[in-house]
Amino acid sequence: MLIGYARVSTDDQNLDLQRDALTNAGCEQIFTDRVSGTKAERKGLTEALSHLRSGDTLCVWRLDRLGRSLRHLIDTVTSLQEKGVGFKSLTESIDTTTSGGRLVFNIFGSLAEFEREIIRERTQAGLQSARSRGKTGGRPKALTEKQVQQLRQLAADKTNSVAEICKTYGISRMTFYRYVNAEETS
């Protein structure tokens, strides 16, 4: 059975073009959503996926109607394939029930994986370059080294309350204990 899925991003947009194309392609049921593709929660897609059985094919008008991103699209189609469900995109002429369609889709997957690796490598190179120039990532320290020494002296004097010390330095109790305990573990 051919199950269709159509989506538009706003209430102003019209589903007619997608519905007509899916009906002409032979879809017996068509599920729809009126929600941005970036939203993870799409009721129509969830219903469409729950209706699919082994041997069925999920059909969309265009690839971007199904996936929030290339990674999401690939994960969704891979999940369908594991259940024995095919995938068909009318505009891009991709049909994973055919060997040519699987080839094209696997090429898309390989390109997406390549892109992720390139981004990861660039990020790592940038972090390494910053470290070599003495830059460190993360949140800035709440206190300078001099303030930490003063804080520890105040903490050692039991006449000072933790609340007073925290108020003086404008830090939370958790930050106070983190600095005091860091001295003990050093």
mmCIF file of N, CA and C in Angstrom, residues 79-183:
data_model
loop_
_atom_site.group_PDB
_atom_site.id
_atom_site.type_symbol
_atom_site.label_atom_id
_atom_site.label_comp_id
_atom_site.label_asym_id
_atom_site.label_seq_id
_atom_site.Cartn_x
_atom_site.Cartn_y
_atom_site.Cartn_z
ATOM 1 N N SER A 79 15.091 3.896 9.261
ATOM 2 C CA SER A 79 14.143 3.233 10.158
ATOM 3 C C SER A 79 13.040 2.539 9.361
ATOM 4 N N LEU A 80 12.557 3.205 8.318
ATOM 5 C CA LEU A 80 11.537 2.596 7.461
ATOM 6 C C LEU A 80 12.073 1.333 6.784
ATOM 7 N N GLN A 81 13.294 1.418 6.267
ATOM 8 C CA GLN A 81 13.889 0.271 5.578
ATOM 9 C C GLN A 81 14.048 -0.913 6.523
ATOM 10 N N GLU A 82 14.401 -0.645 7.779
ATOM 11 C CA GLU A 82 14.552 -1.724 8.765
ATOM 12 C C GLU A 82 13.231 -2.435 9.023
ATOM 13 N N LYS A 83 12.111 -1.731 8.837
ATOM 14 C CA LYS A 83 10.777 -2.316 9.018
ATOM 15 C C LYS A 83 10.230 -2.913 7.739
ATOM 16 N N GLY A 84 11.027 -2.858 6.670
ATOM 17 C CA GLY A 84 10.574 -3.400 5.391
ATOM 18 C C GLY A 84 9.651 -2.461 4.636
ATOM 19 N N VAL A 85 9.725 -1.168 4.971
ATOM 20 C CA VAL A 85 8.881 -0.153 4.341
ATOM 21 C C VAL A 85 9.721 0.654 3.360
ATOM 22 N N GLY A 86 9.177 0.884 2.175
ATOM 23 C CA GLY A 86 9.873 1.676 1.166
ATOM 24 C C GLY A 86 9.610 3.162 1.354
ATOM 25 N N PHE A 87 10.347 3.972 0.603
ATOM 26 C CA PHE A 87 10.189 5.426 0.646
ATOM 27 C C PHE A 87 10.239 5.953 -0.773
ATOM 28 N N LYS A 88 9.358 6.912 -1.058
ATOM 29 C CA LYS A 88 9.301 7.469 -2.400
ATOM 30 C C LYS A 88 9.115 8.978 -2.310
ATOM 31 N N SER A 89 9.961 9.719 -3.046
ATOM 32 C CA SER A 89 9.821 11.168 -3.157
ATOM 33 C C SER A 89 9.499 11.474 -4.611
ATOM 34 N N LEU A 90 8.362 12.104 -4.842
ATOM 35 C CA LEU A 90 7.895 12.318 -6.213
ATOM 36 C C LEU A 90 8.747 13.329 -6.974
ATOM 37 N N THR A 91 9.046 14.462 -6.380
ATOM 38 C CA THR A 91 9.773 15.521 -7.074
ATOM 39 C C THR A 91 11.197 15.106 -7.417
ATOM 40 N N GLU A 92 11.879 14.471 -6.473
ATOM 41 C CA GLU A 92 13.273 14.070 -6.705
ATOM 42 C C GLU A 92 13.400 12.702 -7.386
ATOM 43 N N SER A 93 12.286 12.048 -7.641
ATOM 44 C CA SER A 93 12.263 10.717 -8.278
ATOM 45 C C SER A 93 13.132 9.714 -7.532
ATOM 46 N N ILE A 94 13.007 9.710 -6.220
ATOM 47 C CA ILE A 94 13.725 8.726 -5.399
ATOM 48 C C ILE A 94 12.713 7.679 -4.950
ATOM 49 N N ASP A 95 13.046 6.422 -5.163
ATOM 50 C CA ASP A 95 12.183 5.321 -4.764
ATOM 51 C C ASP A 95 13.079 4.224 -4.206
ATOM 52 N N THR A 96 13.085 4.072 -2.871
ATOM 53 C CA THR A 96 14.000 3.106 -2.249
ATOM 54 C C THR A 96 13.550 1.665 -2.433
ATOM 55 N N THR A 97 12.418 1.457 -3.116
ATOM 56 C CA THR A 97 12.016 0.084 -3.427
ATOM 57 C C THR A 97 12.740 -0.409 -4.677
ATOM 58 N N THR A 98 13.471 0.503 -5.348
ATOM 59 C CA THR A 98 14.265 0.111 -6.518
ATOM 60 C C THR A 98 15.748 0.231 -6.177
ATOM 61 N N SER A 99 16.568 -0.513 -6.889
ATOM 62 C CA SER A 99 18.012 -0.473 -6.620
ATOM 63 C C SER A 99 18.585 0.913 -6.917
ATOM 64 N N GLY A 100 18.122 1.570 -7.983
ATOM 65 C CA GLY A 100 18.595 2.926 -8.315
ATOM 66 C C GLY A 100 18.216 3.933 -7.242
ATOM 67 N N GLY A 101 17.017 3.816 -6.705
ATOM 68 C CA GLY A 101 16.565 4.715 -5.646
ATOM 69 C C GLY A 101 17.368 4.540 -4.374
ATOM 70 N N ARG A 102 17.672 3.277 -4.023
ATOM 71 C CA ARG A 102 18.508 3.016 -2.837
ATOM 72 C C ARG A 102 19.901 3.580 -3.037
ATOM 73 N N LEU A 103 20.443 3.464 -4.257
ATOM 74 C CA LEU A 103 21.767 4.012 -4.550
ATOM 75 C C LEU A 103 21.786 5.523 -4.339
ATOM 76 N N VAL A 104 20.814 6.225 -4.902
ATOM 77 C CA VAL A 104 20.754 7.679 -4.767
ATOM 78 C C VAL A 104 20.613 8.060 -3.298
ATOM 79 N N PHE A 105 19.750 7.355 -2.573
ATOM 80 C CA PHE A 105 19.549 7.694 -1.175
ATOM 81 C C PHE A 105 20.809 7.420 -0.354
ATOM 82 N N ASN A 106 21.508 6.325 -0.650
ATOM 83 C CA ASN A 106 22.756 6.024 0.064
ATOM 84 C C ASN A 106 23.830 7.057 -0.247
ATOM 85 N N ILE A 107 23.835 7.581 -1.455
ATOM 86 C CA ILE A 107 24.776 8.659 -1.795
ATOM 87 C C ILE A 107 24.462 9.895 -0.951
ATOM 88 N N PHE A 108 23.171 10.228 -0.812
ATOM 89 C CA PHE A 108 22.775 11.344 0.061
ATOM 90 C C PHE A 108 23.283 11.114 1.479
ATOM 91 N N GLY A 109 23.099 9.892 1.978
ATOM 92 C CA GLY A 109 23.547 9.557 3.332
ATOM 93 C C GLY A 109 25.041 9.701 3.481
ATOM 94 N N SER A 110 25.788 9.250 2.471
ATOM 95 C CA SER A 110 27.247 9.359 2.514
ATOM 96 C C SER A 110 27.693 10.815 2.497
ATOM 97 N N LEU A 111 27.018 11.626 1.699
ATOM 98 C CA LEU A 111 27.359 13.056 1.658
ATOM 99 C C LEU A 111 27.058 13.730 3.000
ATOM 100 N N ALA A 112 25.966 13.356 3.627
ATOM 101 C CA ALA A 112 25.622 13.931 4.932
ATOM 102 C C ALA A 112 26.654 13.532 5.980
ATOM 103 N N GLU A 113 27.071 12.275 5.956
ATOM 104 C CA GLU A 113 28.091 11.808 6.901
ATOM 105 C C GLU A 113 29.415 12.519 6.654
ATOM 106 N N PHE A 114 29.780 12.702 5.400
ATOM 107 C CA PHE A 114 30.999 13.423 5.046
ATOM 108 C C PHE A 114 30.942 14.854 5.573
ATOM 109 N N GLU A 115 29.793 15.508 5.381
ATOM 110 C CA GLU A 115 29.620 16.884 5.854
ATOM 111 C C GLU A 115 29.769 16.966 7.375
ATOM 112 N N ARG A 116 29.177 16.013 8.113
ATOM 113 C CA ARG A 116 29.298 16.000 9.571
ATOM 114 C C ARG A 116 30.749 15.835 9.993
ATOM 115 N N GLU A 117 31.486 14.955 9.319
ATOM 116 C CA GLU A 117 32.898 14.732 9.652
ATOM 117 C C GLU A 117 33.736 15.975 9.389
ATOM 118 N N ILE A 118 33.477 16.651 8.283
ATOM 119 C CA ILE A 118 34.207 17.886 7.963
ATOM 120 C C ILE A 118 33.955 18.932 9.044
ATOM 121 N N ILE A 119 32.703 19.088 9.454
ATOM 122 C CA ILE A 119 32.366 20.061 10.506
ATOM 123 C C ILE A 119 33.074 19.692 11.804
ATOM 124 N N ARG A 120 33.063 18.415 12.163
ATOM 125 C CA ARG A 120 33.722 17.958 13.389
ATOM 126 C C ARG A 120 35.219 18.235 13.333
ATOM 127 N N GLU A 121 35.848 17.933 12.190
ATOM 128 C CA GLU A 121 37.285 18.178 12.039
ATOM 129 C C GLU A 121 37.613 19.662 12.138
ATOM 130 N N ARG A 122 36.798 20.507 11.516
ATOM 131 C CA ARG A 122 37.026 21.956 11.594
ATOM 132 C C ARG A 122 36.895 22.451 13.025
ATOM 133 N N THR A 123 35.895 21.947 13.730
ATOM 134 C CA THR A 123 35.689 22.342 15.122
ATOM 135 C C THR A 123 36.893 21.945 15.972
ATOM 136 N N GLN A 124 37.352 20.717 15.810
ATOM 137 C CA GLN A 124 38.512 20.245 16.574
ATOM 138 C C GLN A 124 39.759 21.060 16.245
ATOM 139 N N ALA A 125 39.964 21.367 14.967
ATOM 140 C CA ALA A 125 41.132 22.167 14.563
ATOM 141 C C ALA A 125 41.052 23.569 15.166
ATOM 142 N N GLY A 126 39.862 24.156 15.170
ATOM 143 C CA GLY A 126 39.681 25.482 15.753
ATOM 144 C C GLY A 126 39.948 25.485 17.245
ATOM 145 N N LEU A 127 39.457 24.465 17.951
ATOM 146 C CA LEU A 127 39.707 24.367 19.394
ATOM 147 C C LEU A 127 41.189 24.176 19.684
ATOM 148 N N GLN A 128 41.853 23.331 18.903
ATOM 149 C CA GLN A 128 43.293 23.093 19.088
ATOM 150 C C GLN A 128 44.083 24.369 18.838
ATOM 151 N N SER A 129 43.704 25.111 17.810
ATOM 152 C CA SER A 129 44.377 26.369 17.498
ATOM 153 C C SER A 129 44.198 27.372 18.635
ATOM 154 N N ALA A 130 42.999 27.453 19.176
ATOM 155 C CA ALA A 130 42.731 28.376 20.279
ATOM 156 C C ALA A 130 43.525 27.984 21.517
ATOM 157 N N ARG A 131 43.592 26.673 21.803
ATOM 158 C CA ARG A 131 44.363 26.211 22.969
ATOM 159 C C ARG A 131 45.845 26.549 22.809
ATOM 160 N N SER A 132 46.359 26.420 21.583
ATOM 161 C CA SER A 132 47.785 26.708 21.364
ATOM 162 C C SER A 132 48.086 28.195 21.566
ATOM 163 N N ARG A 133 47.070 29.047 21.432
ATOM 164 C CA ARG A 133 47.244 30.485 21.677
ATOM 165 C C ARG A 133 46.905 30.853 23.117
ATOM 166 N N GLY A 134 46.656 29.833 23.967
ATOM 167 C CA GLY A 134 46.400 30.091 25.374
ATOM 168 C C GLY A 134 44.944 30.335 25.729
ATOM 169 N N LYS A 135 44.041 30.174 24.781
ATOM 170 C CA LYS A 135 42.622 30.385 25.051
ATOM 171 C C LYS A 135 42.022 29.083 25.594
ATOM 172 N N THR A 136 41.126 29.237 26.536
ATOM 173 C CA THR A 136 40.417 28.069 27.040
ATOM 174 C C THR A 136 38.941 28.289 26.819
ATOM 175 N N GLY A 137 38.248 27.214 26.568
ATOM 176 C CA GLY A 137 36.812 27.306 26.343
ATOM 177 C C GLY A 137 36.049 27.238 27.649
ATOM 178 N N GLY A 138 34.775 27.350 27.548
ATOM 179 C CA GLY A 138 33.918 27.213 28.713
ATOM 180 C C GLY A 138 33.582 28.540 29.355
ATOM 181 N N ARG A 139 32.854 28.409 30.421
ATOM 182 C CA ARG A 139 32.392 29.579 31.160
ATOM 183 C C ARG A 139 33.547 30.207 31.925
ATOM 184 N N PRO A 140 33.603 31.539 31.983
ATOM 185 C CA PRO A 140 34.671 32.201 32.738
ATOM 186 C C PRO A 140 34.543 31.893 34.233
ATOM 187 N N LYS A 141 35.658 31.894 34.934
ATOM 188 C CA LYS A 141 35.670 31.646 36.370
ATOM 189 C C LYS A 141 34.957 32.786 37.089
ATOM 190 N N ALA A 142 34.279 32.442 38.172
ATOM 191 C CA ALA A 142 33.530 33.439 38.939
ATOM 192 C C ALA A 142 34.465 34.353 39.725
ATOM 193 N N LEU A 143 35.595 33.793 40.143
ATOM 194 C CA LEU A 143 36.531 34.555 40.976
ATOM 195 C C LEU A 143 37.942 34.491 40.415
ATOM 196 N N THR A 144 38.710 35.552 40.656
ATOM 197 C CA THR A 144 40.120 35.555 40.272
ATOM 198 C C THR A 144 40.898 34.721 41.291
ATOM 199 N N GLU A 145 42.153 34.431 41.002
ATOM 200 C CA GLU A 145 43.002 33.656 41.928
ATOM 201 C C GLU A 145 43.132 34.374 43.267
ATOM 202 N N LYS A 146 43.289 35.701 43.228
ATOM 203 C CA LYS A 146 43.419 36.487 44.459
ATOM 204 C C LYS A 146 42.142 36.384 45.287
ATOM 205 N N GLN A 147 40.974 36.469 44.622
ATOM 206 C CA GLN A 147 39.699 36.363 45.329
ATOM 207 C C GLN A 147 39.512 34.971 45.926
ATOM 208 N N VAL A 148 39.982 33.946 45.212
ATOM 209 C CA VAL A 148 39.880 32.577 45.718
ATOM 210 C C VAL A 148 40.700 32.438 46.994
ATOM 211 N N GLN A 149 41.897 32.995 47.014
ATOM 212 C CA GLN A 149 42.739 32.935 48.219
ATOM 213 C C GLN A 149 42.045 33.628 49.389
ATOM 214 N N GLN A 150 41.464 34.819 49.117
ATOM 215 C CA GLN A 150 40.757 35.554 50.168
ATOM 216 C C GLN A 150 39.549 34.755 50.663
ATOM 217 N N LEU A 151 38.820 34.146 49.734
ATOM 218 C CA LEU A 151 37.653 33.347 50.079
ATOM 219 C C LEU A 151 38.054 32.195 50.994
ATOM 220 N N ARG A 152 39.142 31.534 50.675
ATOM 221 C CA ARG A 152 39.592 30.397 51.482
ATOM 222 C C ARG A 152 40.030 30.843 52.877
ATOM 223 N N GLN A 153 40.639 32.026 52.971
ATOM 224 C CA GLN A 153 41.022 32.558 54.282
ATOM 225 C C GLN A 153 39.773 32.857 55.107
ATOM 226 N N LEU A 154 38.775 33.475 54.463
ATOM 227 C CA LEU A 154 37.531 33.764 55.171
ATOM 228 C C LEU A 154 36.824 32.477 55.599
ATOM 229 N N ALA A 155 36.858 31.455 54.733
ATOM 230 C CA ALA A 155 36.211 30.176 55.046
ATOM 231 C C ALA A 155 36.913 29.474 56.196
ATOM 232 N N ALA A 156 38.225 29.632 56.297
ATOM 233 C CA ALA A 156 38.990 29.003 57.376
ATOM 234 C C ALA A 156 38.652 29.635 58.727
ATOM 235 N N ASP A 157 38.298 30.915 58.714
ATOM 236 C CA ASP A 157 37.898 31.621 59.940
ATOM 237 C C ASP A 157 36.435 31.282 60.212
ATOM 238 N N LYS A 158 36.178 30.468 61.203
ATOM 239 C CA LYS A 158 34.830 29.948 61.475
ATOM 240 C C LYS A 158 33.867 31.011 61.994
ATOM 241 N N THR A 159 34.345 32.248 62.241
ATOM 242 C CA THR A 159 33.442 33.313 62.692
ATOM 243 C C THR A 159 32.624 33.868 61.527
ATOM 244 N N ASN A 160 33.072 33.609 60.310
ATOM 245 C CA ASN A 160 32.356 34.075 59.111
ATOM 246 C C ASN A 160 31.370 33.004 58.657
ATOM 247 N N SER A 161 30.139 33.388 58.367
ATOM 248 C CA SER A 161 29.159 32.416 57.874
ATOM 249 C C SER A 161 29.305 32.260 56.355
ATOM 250 N N VAL A 162 28.894 31.107 55.881
ATOM 251 C CA VAL A 162 28.941 30.838 54.441
ATOM 252 C C VAL A 162 28.077 31.850 53.700
ATOM 253 N N ALA A 163 26.913 32.164 54.247
ATOM 254 C CA ALA A 163 25.990 33.116 53.604
ATOM 255 C C ALA A 163 26.644 34.493 53.462
ATOM 256 N N GLU A 164 27.355 34.951 54.499
ATOM 257 C CA GLU A 164 28.017 36.263 54.438
ATOM 258 C C GLU A 164 29.107 36.285 53.374
ATOM 259 N N ILE A 165 29.891 35.212 53.321
ATOM 260 C CA ILE A 165 30.984 35.134 52.339
ATOM 261 C C ILE A 165 30.405 35.121 50.917
ATOM 262 N N CYS A 166 29.352 34.343 50.729
ATOM 263 C CA CYS A 166 28.722 34.264 49.407
ATOM 264 C C CYS A 166 28.173 35.625 48.990
ATOM 265 N N LYS A 167 27.560 36.330 49.942
ATOM 266 C CA LYS A 167 27.007 37.649 49.641
ATOM 267 C C LYS A 167 28.124 38.627 49.295
ATOM 268 N N THR A 168 29.231 38.564 50.016
ATOM 269 C CA THR A 168 30.366 39.458 49.774
ATOM 270 C C THR A 168 30.916 39.291 48.362
ATOM 271 N N TYR A 169 31.043 38.047 47.911
ATOM 272 C CA TYR A 169 31.636 37.783 46.595
ATOM 273 C C TYR A 169 30.587 37.657 45.483
ATOM 274 N N GLY A 170 29.317 37.664 45.845
ATOM 275 C CA GLY A 170 28.256 37.556 44.840
ATOM 276 C C GLY A 170 28.234 36.199 44.160
ATOM 277 N N ILE A 171 28.450 35.150 44.968
ATOM 278 C CA ILE A 171 28.464 33.785 44.419
ATOM 279 C C ILE A 171 27.442 32.926 45.151
ATOM 280 N N SER A 172 27.125 31.794 44.567
ATOM 281 C CA SER A 172 26.185 30.866 45.197
ATOM 282 C C SER A 172 26.928 29.986 46.198
ATOM 283 N N ARG A 173 26.163 29.307 47.035
ATOM 284 C CA ARG A 173 26.761 28.376 48.010
ATOM 285 C C ARG A 173 27.516 27.265 47.270
ATOM 286 N N MET A 174 26.953 26.828 46.152
ATOM 287 C CA MET A 174 27.592 25.765 45.374
ATOM 288 C C MET A 174 28.968 26.210 44.887
ATOM 289 N N THR A 175 29.049 27.434 44.380
ATOM 290 C CA THR A 175 30.333 27.963 43.917
ATOM 291 C C THR A 175 31.307 28.083 45.094
ATOM 292 N N PHE A 176 30.808 28.555 46.230
ATOM 293 C CA PHE A 176 31.636 28.665 47.434
ATOM 294 C C PHE A 176 32.256 27.310 47.760
ATOM 295 N N TYR A 177 31.435 26.279 47.867
ATOM 296 C CA TYR A 177 31.939 24.954 48.231
ATOM 297 C C TYR A 177 32.857 24.369 47.163
ATOM 298 N N ARG A 178 32.590 24.690 45.915
ATOM 299 C CA ARG A 178 33.450 24.200 44.840
ATOM 300 C C ARG A 178 34.871 24.757 45.009
ATOM 301 N N TYR A 179 34.987 26.053 45.315
ATOM 302 C CA TYR A 179 36.311 26.650 45.521
ATOM 303 C C TYR A 179 36.972 26.156 46.799
ATOM 304 N N VAL A 180 36.210 26.033 47.881
ATOM 305 C CA VAL A 180 36.779 25.575 49.155
ATOM 306 C C VAL A 180 37.217 24.108 49.033
ATOM 307 N N ASN A 181 36.373 23.269 48.436
ATOM 308 C CA ASN A 181 36.711 21.850 48.289
ATOM 309 C C ASN A 181 37.840 21.605 47.296
ATOM 310 N N ALA A 182 37.995 22.512 46.331
ATOM 311 C CA ALA A 182 39.093 22.374 45.358
ATOM 312 C C ALA A 182 40.430 22.475 46.075
ATOM 313 N N GLU A 183 40.508 23.282 47.131
ATOM 314 C CA GLU A 183 41.743 23.422 47.902
ATOM 315 C C GLU A 183 42.068 22.117 48.614
#
